[in-house]
PDB file of C-alpha atoms in Angstrom:
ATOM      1  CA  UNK A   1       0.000   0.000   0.000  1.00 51.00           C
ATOM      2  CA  UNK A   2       1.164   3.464  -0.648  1.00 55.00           C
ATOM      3  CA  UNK A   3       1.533   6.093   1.641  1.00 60.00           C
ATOM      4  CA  UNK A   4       0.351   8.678  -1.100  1.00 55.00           C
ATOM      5  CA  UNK A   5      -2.463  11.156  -0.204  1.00 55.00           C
ATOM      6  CA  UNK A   6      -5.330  10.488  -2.499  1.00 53.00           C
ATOM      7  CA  UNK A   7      -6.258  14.178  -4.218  1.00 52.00           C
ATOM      8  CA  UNK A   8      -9.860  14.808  -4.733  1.00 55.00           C
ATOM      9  CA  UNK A   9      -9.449  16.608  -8.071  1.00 55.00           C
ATOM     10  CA  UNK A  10     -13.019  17.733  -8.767  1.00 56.00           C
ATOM     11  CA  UNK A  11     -12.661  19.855  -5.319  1.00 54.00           C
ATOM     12  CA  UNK A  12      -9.760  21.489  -6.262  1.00 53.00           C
ATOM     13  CA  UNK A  13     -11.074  23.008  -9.998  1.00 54.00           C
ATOM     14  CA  UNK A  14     -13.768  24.135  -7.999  1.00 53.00           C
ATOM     15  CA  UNK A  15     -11.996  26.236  -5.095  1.00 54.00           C
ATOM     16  CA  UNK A  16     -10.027  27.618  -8.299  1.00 54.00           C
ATOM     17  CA  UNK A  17     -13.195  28.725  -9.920  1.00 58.00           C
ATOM     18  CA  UNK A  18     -14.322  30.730  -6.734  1.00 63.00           C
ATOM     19  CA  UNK A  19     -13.725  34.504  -6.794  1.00 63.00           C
ATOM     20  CA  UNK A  20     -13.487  36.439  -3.344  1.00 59.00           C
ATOM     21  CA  UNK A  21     -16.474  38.416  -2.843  1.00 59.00           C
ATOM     22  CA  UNK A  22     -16.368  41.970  -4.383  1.00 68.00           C
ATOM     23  CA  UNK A  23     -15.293  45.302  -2.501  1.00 67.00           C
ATOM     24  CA  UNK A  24     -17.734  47.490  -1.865  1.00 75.00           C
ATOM     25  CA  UNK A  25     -17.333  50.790  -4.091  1.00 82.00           C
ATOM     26  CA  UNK A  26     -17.472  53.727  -1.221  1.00 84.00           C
ATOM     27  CA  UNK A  27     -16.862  56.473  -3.608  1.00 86.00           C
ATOM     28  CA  UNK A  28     -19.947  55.678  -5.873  1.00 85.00           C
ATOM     29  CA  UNK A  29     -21.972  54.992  -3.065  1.00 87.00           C
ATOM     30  CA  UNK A  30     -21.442  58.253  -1.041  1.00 90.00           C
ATOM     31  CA  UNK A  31     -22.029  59.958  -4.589  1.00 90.00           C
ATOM     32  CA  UNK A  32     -25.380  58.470  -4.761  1.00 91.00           C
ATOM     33  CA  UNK A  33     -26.151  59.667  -1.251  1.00 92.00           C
ATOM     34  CA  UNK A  34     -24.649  62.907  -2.426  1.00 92.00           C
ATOM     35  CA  UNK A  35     -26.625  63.226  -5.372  1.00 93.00           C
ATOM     36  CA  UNK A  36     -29.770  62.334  -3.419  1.00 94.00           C
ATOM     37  CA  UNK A  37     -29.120  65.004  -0.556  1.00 94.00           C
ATOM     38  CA  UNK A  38     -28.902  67.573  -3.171  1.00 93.00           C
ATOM     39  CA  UNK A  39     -31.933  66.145  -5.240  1.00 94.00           C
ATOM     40  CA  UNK A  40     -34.010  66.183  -1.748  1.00 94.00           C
ATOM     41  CA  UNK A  41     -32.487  69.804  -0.791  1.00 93.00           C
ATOM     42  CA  UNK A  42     -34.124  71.056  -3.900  1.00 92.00           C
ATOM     43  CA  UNK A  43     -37.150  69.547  -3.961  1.00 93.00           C
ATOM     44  CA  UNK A  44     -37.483  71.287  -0.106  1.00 90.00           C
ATOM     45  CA  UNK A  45     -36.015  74.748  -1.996  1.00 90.00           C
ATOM     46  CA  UNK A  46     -38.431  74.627  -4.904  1.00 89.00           C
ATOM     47  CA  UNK A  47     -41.650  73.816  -2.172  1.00 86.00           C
ATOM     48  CA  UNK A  48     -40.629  76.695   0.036  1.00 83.00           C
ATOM     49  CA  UNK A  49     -40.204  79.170  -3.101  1.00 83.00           C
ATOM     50  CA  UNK A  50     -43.850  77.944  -3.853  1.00 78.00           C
ATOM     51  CA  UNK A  51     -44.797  78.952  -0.554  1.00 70.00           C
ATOM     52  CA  UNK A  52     -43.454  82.245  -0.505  1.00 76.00           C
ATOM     53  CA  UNK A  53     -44.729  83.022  -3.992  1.00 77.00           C
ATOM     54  CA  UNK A  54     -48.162  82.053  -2.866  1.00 70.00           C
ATOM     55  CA  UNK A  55     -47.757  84.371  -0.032  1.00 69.00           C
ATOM     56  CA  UNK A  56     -47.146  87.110  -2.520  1.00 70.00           C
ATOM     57  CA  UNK A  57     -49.682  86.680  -4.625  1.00 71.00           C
ATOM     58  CA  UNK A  58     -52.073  86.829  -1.810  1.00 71.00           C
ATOM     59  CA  UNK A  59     -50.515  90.120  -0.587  1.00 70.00           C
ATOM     60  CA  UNK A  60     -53.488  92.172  -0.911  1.00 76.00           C
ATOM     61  CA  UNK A  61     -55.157  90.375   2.257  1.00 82.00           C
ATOM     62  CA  UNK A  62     -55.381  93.128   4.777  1.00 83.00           C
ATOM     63  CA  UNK A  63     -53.570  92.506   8.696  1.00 85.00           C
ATOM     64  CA  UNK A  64     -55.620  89.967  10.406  1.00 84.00           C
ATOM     65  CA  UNK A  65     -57.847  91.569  13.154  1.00 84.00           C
ATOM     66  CA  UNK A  66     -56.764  91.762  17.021  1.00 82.00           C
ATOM     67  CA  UNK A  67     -58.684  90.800  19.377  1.00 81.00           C
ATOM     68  CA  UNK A  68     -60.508  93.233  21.629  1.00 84.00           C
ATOM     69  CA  UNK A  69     -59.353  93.602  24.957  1.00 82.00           C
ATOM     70  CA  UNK A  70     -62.508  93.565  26.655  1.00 83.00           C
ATOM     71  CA  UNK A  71     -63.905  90.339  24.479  1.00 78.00           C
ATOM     72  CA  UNK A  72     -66.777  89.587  26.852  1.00 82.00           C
ATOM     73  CA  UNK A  73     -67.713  85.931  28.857  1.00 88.00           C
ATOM     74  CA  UNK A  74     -66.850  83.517  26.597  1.00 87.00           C
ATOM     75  CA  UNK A  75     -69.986  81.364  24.787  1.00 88.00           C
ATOM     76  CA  UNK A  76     -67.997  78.404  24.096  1.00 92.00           C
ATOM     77  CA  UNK A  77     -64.144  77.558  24.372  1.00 93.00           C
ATOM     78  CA  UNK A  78     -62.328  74.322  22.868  1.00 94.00           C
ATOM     79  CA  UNK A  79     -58.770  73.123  22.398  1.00 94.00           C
ATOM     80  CA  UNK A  80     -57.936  71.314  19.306  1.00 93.00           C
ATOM     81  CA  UNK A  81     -55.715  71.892  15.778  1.00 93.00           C
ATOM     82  CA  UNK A  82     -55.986  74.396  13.086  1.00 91.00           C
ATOM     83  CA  UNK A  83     -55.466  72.904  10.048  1.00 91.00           C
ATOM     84  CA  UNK A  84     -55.739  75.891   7.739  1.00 88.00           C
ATOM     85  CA  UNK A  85     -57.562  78.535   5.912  1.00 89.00           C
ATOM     86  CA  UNK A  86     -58.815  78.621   2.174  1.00 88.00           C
ATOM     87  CA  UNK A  87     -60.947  80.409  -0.260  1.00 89.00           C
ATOM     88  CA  UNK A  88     -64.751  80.044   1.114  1.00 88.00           C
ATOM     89  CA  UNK A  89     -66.112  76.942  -1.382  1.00 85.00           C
ATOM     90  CA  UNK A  90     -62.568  75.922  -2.725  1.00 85.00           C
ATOM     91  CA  UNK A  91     -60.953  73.883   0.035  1.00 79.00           C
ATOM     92  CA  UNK A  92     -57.449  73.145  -1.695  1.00 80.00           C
ATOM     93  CA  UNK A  93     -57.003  77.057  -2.426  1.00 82.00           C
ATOM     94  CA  UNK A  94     -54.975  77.707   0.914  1.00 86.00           C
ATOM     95  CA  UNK A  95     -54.303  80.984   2.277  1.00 85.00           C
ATOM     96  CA  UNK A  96     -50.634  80.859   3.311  1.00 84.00           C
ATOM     97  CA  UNK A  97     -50.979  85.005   4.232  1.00 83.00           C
ATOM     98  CA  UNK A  98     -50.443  86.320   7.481  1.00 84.00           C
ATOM     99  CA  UNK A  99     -49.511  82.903   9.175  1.00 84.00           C
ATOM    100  CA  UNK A 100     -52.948  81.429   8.058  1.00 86.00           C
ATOM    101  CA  UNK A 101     -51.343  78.693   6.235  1.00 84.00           C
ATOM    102  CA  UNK A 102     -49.601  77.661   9.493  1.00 85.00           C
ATOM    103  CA  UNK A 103     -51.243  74.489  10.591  1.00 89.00           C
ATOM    104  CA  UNK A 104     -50.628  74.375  15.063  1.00 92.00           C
ATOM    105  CA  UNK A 105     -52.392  73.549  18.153  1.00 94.00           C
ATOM    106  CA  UNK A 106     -55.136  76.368  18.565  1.00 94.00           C
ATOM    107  CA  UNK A 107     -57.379  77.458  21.572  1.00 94.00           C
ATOM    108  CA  UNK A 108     -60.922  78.633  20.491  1.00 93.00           C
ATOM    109  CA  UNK A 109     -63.212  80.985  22.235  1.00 93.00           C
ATOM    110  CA  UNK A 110     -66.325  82.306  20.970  1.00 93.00           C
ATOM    111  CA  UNK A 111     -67.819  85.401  22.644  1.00 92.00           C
ATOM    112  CA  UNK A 112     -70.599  88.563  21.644  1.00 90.00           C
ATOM    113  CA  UNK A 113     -67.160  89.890  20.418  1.00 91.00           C
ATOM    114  CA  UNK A 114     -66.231  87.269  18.013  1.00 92.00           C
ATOM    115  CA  UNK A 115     -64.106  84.402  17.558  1.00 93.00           C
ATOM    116  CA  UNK A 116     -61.148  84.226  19.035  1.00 93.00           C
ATOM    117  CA  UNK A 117     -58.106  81.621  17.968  1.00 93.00           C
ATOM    118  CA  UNK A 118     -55.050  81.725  20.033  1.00 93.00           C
ATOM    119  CA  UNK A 119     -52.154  79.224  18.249  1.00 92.00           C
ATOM    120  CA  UNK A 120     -49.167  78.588  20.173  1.00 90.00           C
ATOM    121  CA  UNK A 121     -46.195  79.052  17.485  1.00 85.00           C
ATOM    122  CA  UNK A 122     -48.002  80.762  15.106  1.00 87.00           C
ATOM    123  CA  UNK A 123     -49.979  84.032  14.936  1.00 86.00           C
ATOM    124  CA  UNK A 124     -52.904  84.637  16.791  1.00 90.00           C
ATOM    125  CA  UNK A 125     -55.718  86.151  15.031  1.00 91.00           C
ATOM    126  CA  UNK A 126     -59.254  87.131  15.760  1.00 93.00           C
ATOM    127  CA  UNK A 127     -62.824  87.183  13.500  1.00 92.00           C
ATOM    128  CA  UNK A 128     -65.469  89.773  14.158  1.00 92.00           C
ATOM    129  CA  UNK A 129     -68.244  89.026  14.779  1.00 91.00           C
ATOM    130  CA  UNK A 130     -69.870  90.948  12.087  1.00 90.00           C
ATOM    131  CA  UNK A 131     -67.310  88.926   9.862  1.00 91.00           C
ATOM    132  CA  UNK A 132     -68.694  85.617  10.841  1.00 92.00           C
ATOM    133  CA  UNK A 133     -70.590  84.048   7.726  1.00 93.00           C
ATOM    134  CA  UNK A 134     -71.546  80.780   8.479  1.00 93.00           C
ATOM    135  CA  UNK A 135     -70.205  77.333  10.246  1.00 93.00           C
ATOM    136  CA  UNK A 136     -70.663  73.733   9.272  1.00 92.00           C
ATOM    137  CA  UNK A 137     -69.389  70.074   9.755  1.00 92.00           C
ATOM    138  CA  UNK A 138     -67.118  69.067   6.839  1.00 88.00           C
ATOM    139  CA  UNK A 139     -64.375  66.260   6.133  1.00 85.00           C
ATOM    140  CA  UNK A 140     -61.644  68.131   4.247  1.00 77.00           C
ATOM    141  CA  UNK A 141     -59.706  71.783   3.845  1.00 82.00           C
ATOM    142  CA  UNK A 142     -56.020  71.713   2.332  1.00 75.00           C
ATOM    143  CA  UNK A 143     -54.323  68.670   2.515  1.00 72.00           C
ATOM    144  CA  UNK A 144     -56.354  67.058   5.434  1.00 74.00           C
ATOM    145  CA  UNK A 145     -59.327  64.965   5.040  1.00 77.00           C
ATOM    146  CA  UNK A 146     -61.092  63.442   7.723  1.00 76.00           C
ATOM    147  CA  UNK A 147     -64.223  61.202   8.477  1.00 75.00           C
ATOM    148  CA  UNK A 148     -67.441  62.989   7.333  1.00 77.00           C
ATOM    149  CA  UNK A 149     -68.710  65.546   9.930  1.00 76.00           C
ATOM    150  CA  UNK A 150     -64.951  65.263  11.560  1.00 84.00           C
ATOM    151  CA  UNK A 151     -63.705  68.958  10.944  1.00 90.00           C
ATOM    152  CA  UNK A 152     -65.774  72.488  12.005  1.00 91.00           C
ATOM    153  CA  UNK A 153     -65.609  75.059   9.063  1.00 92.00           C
ATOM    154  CA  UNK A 154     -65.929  78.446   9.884  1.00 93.00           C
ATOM    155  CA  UNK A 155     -66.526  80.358   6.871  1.00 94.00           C
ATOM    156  CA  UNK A 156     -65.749  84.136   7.495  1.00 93.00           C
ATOM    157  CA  UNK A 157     -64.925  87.758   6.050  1.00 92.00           C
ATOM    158  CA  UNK A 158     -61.622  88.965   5.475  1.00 88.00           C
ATOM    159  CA  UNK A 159     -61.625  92.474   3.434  1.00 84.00           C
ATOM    160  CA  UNK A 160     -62.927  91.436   0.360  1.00 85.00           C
ATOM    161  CA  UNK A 161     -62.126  87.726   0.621  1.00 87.00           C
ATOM    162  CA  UNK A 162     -64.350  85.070   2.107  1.00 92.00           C
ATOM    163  CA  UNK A 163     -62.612  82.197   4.118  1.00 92.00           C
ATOM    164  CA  UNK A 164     -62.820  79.027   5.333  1.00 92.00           C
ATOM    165  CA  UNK A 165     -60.869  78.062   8.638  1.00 92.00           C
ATOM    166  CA  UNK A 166     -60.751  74.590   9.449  1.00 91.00           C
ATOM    167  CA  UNK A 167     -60.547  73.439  13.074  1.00 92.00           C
ATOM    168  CA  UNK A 168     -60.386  69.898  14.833  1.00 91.00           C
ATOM    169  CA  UNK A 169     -62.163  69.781  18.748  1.00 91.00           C
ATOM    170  CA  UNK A 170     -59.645  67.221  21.156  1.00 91.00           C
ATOM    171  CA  UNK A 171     -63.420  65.897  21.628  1.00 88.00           C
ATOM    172  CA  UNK A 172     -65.191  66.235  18.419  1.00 83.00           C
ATOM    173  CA  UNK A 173     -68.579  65.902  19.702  1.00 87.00           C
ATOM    174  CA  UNK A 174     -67.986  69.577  20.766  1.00 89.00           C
ATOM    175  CA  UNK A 175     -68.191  70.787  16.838  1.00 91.00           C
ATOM    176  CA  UNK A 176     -72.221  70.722  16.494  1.00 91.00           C
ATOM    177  CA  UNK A 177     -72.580  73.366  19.278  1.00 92.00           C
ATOM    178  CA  UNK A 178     -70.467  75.684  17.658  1.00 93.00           C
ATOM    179  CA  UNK A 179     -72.013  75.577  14.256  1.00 93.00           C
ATOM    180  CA  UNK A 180     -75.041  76.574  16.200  1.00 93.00           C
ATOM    181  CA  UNK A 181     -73.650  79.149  18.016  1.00 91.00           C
ATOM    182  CA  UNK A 182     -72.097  80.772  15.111  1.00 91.00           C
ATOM    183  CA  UNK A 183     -74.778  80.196  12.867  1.00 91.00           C
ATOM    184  CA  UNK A 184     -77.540  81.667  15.264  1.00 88.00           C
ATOM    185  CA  UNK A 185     -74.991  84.431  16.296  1.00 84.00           C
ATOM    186  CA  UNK A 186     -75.141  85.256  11.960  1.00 75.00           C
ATOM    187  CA  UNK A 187     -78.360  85.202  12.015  1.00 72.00           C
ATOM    188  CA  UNK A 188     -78.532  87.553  14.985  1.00 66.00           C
ATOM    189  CA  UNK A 189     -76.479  89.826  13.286  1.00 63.00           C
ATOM    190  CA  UNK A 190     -78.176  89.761   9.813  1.00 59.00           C
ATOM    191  CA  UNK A 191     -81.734  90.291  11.394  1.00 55.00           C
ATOM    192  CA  UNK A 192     -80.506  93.182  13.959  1.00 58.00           C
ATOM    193  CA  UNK A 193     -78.493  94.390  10.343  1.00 55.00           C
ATOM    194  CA  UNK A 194     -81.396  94.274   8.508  1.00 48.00           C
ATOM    195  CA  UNK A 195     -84.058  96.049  10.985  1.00 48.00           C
ATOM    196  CA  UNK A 196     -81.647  98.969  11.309  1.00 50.00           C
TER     197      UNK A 196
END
């Protein structure tokens, strides 16, 4: 017998075959995240030129209306979200004027005065009550849509403009009292307007 190790020749074509597993290519890879930084970067640039140019073009809004100092007791009061204004009937046509664009937390009160909405981080601003058109119970304004019923619309007077403000209750069984109270306190106003 000889003392000759047996080669498996078969196994050794194959391990020759193999190839060791590729580098990774850093450079190309850190220019694709490059390139897509600078892709996202202007996407963000061209969105916030939008904004600003819609803020321009809506430049003939007058200042938004401060709120008395003597308001009144308050009617009704609720905490929720703002979640924007738009032209009255046309509920993607935001108003981005004056901070009305800004979507926030907001604190409603409703008094004889008028409505007042106090938004932490954004601008404060206050509707007449004289301005006060109409509420209602809707699902959509700008970019959020909800369940039927789930958002209050308060359609109001702004200079020559009518608007739409749309506003979420923490508890939105609260949203049917106020389009009563703002729709008797218009009609209030239009009979009172009309006997004078």
């Amino acid at each position: 017998m000889s003392n000759t190790p047996l080669v498996n020749t078969p196994l050794l074509g194959l391990a020759a075959e193999q190839k060791s597993a590729e580098v990774t290519d850093w450079a190309a890879r850190i220019g694709w995240l490059v390139g897509l930084a600078l892709f996202v970067a202007l996407v963000y640039w061209l969105m916030r030129q939008g904004w600003k140019w819609r803020a321009t073009l809506q430049g003939d809004l007058p200042e938004l209306p401060t709120a008395p100092s003597e308001p009144g007791p308050a009617t009704l009061s609720m905490s929720g979200r703002y979640h924007g204004s738009t032209t009255a009937g046309q509920w993607l046509d935001r108003i981005v004027a004056h901070g009305l664009g800004t979507r926030s937390r907001a604190e409603l009160t409703l008094t004889d005065a008028g409505l007042r909405v106090v938004r932490p981080g954004a601008a404060d601003f206050f509707v007449p009550a004289a301005a006060l058109r109409e509420a209602r119970l809707d699902k959509g304004i700008a970019g959020k849509v909800l369940a039927e019923g789930g958002l209050l619309v308060v359609t109001w007077a702004h200079g020559d403009t009518l608007l739409d403000s749309g506003f979420r209750s923490d508890h939105a069984a609260e949203h049917a009292a106020w389009v009563e109270a703002i729709n008797s306190m218009n009609q209030t106003n239009t009979t009172e307007g009309a006997a004078r």
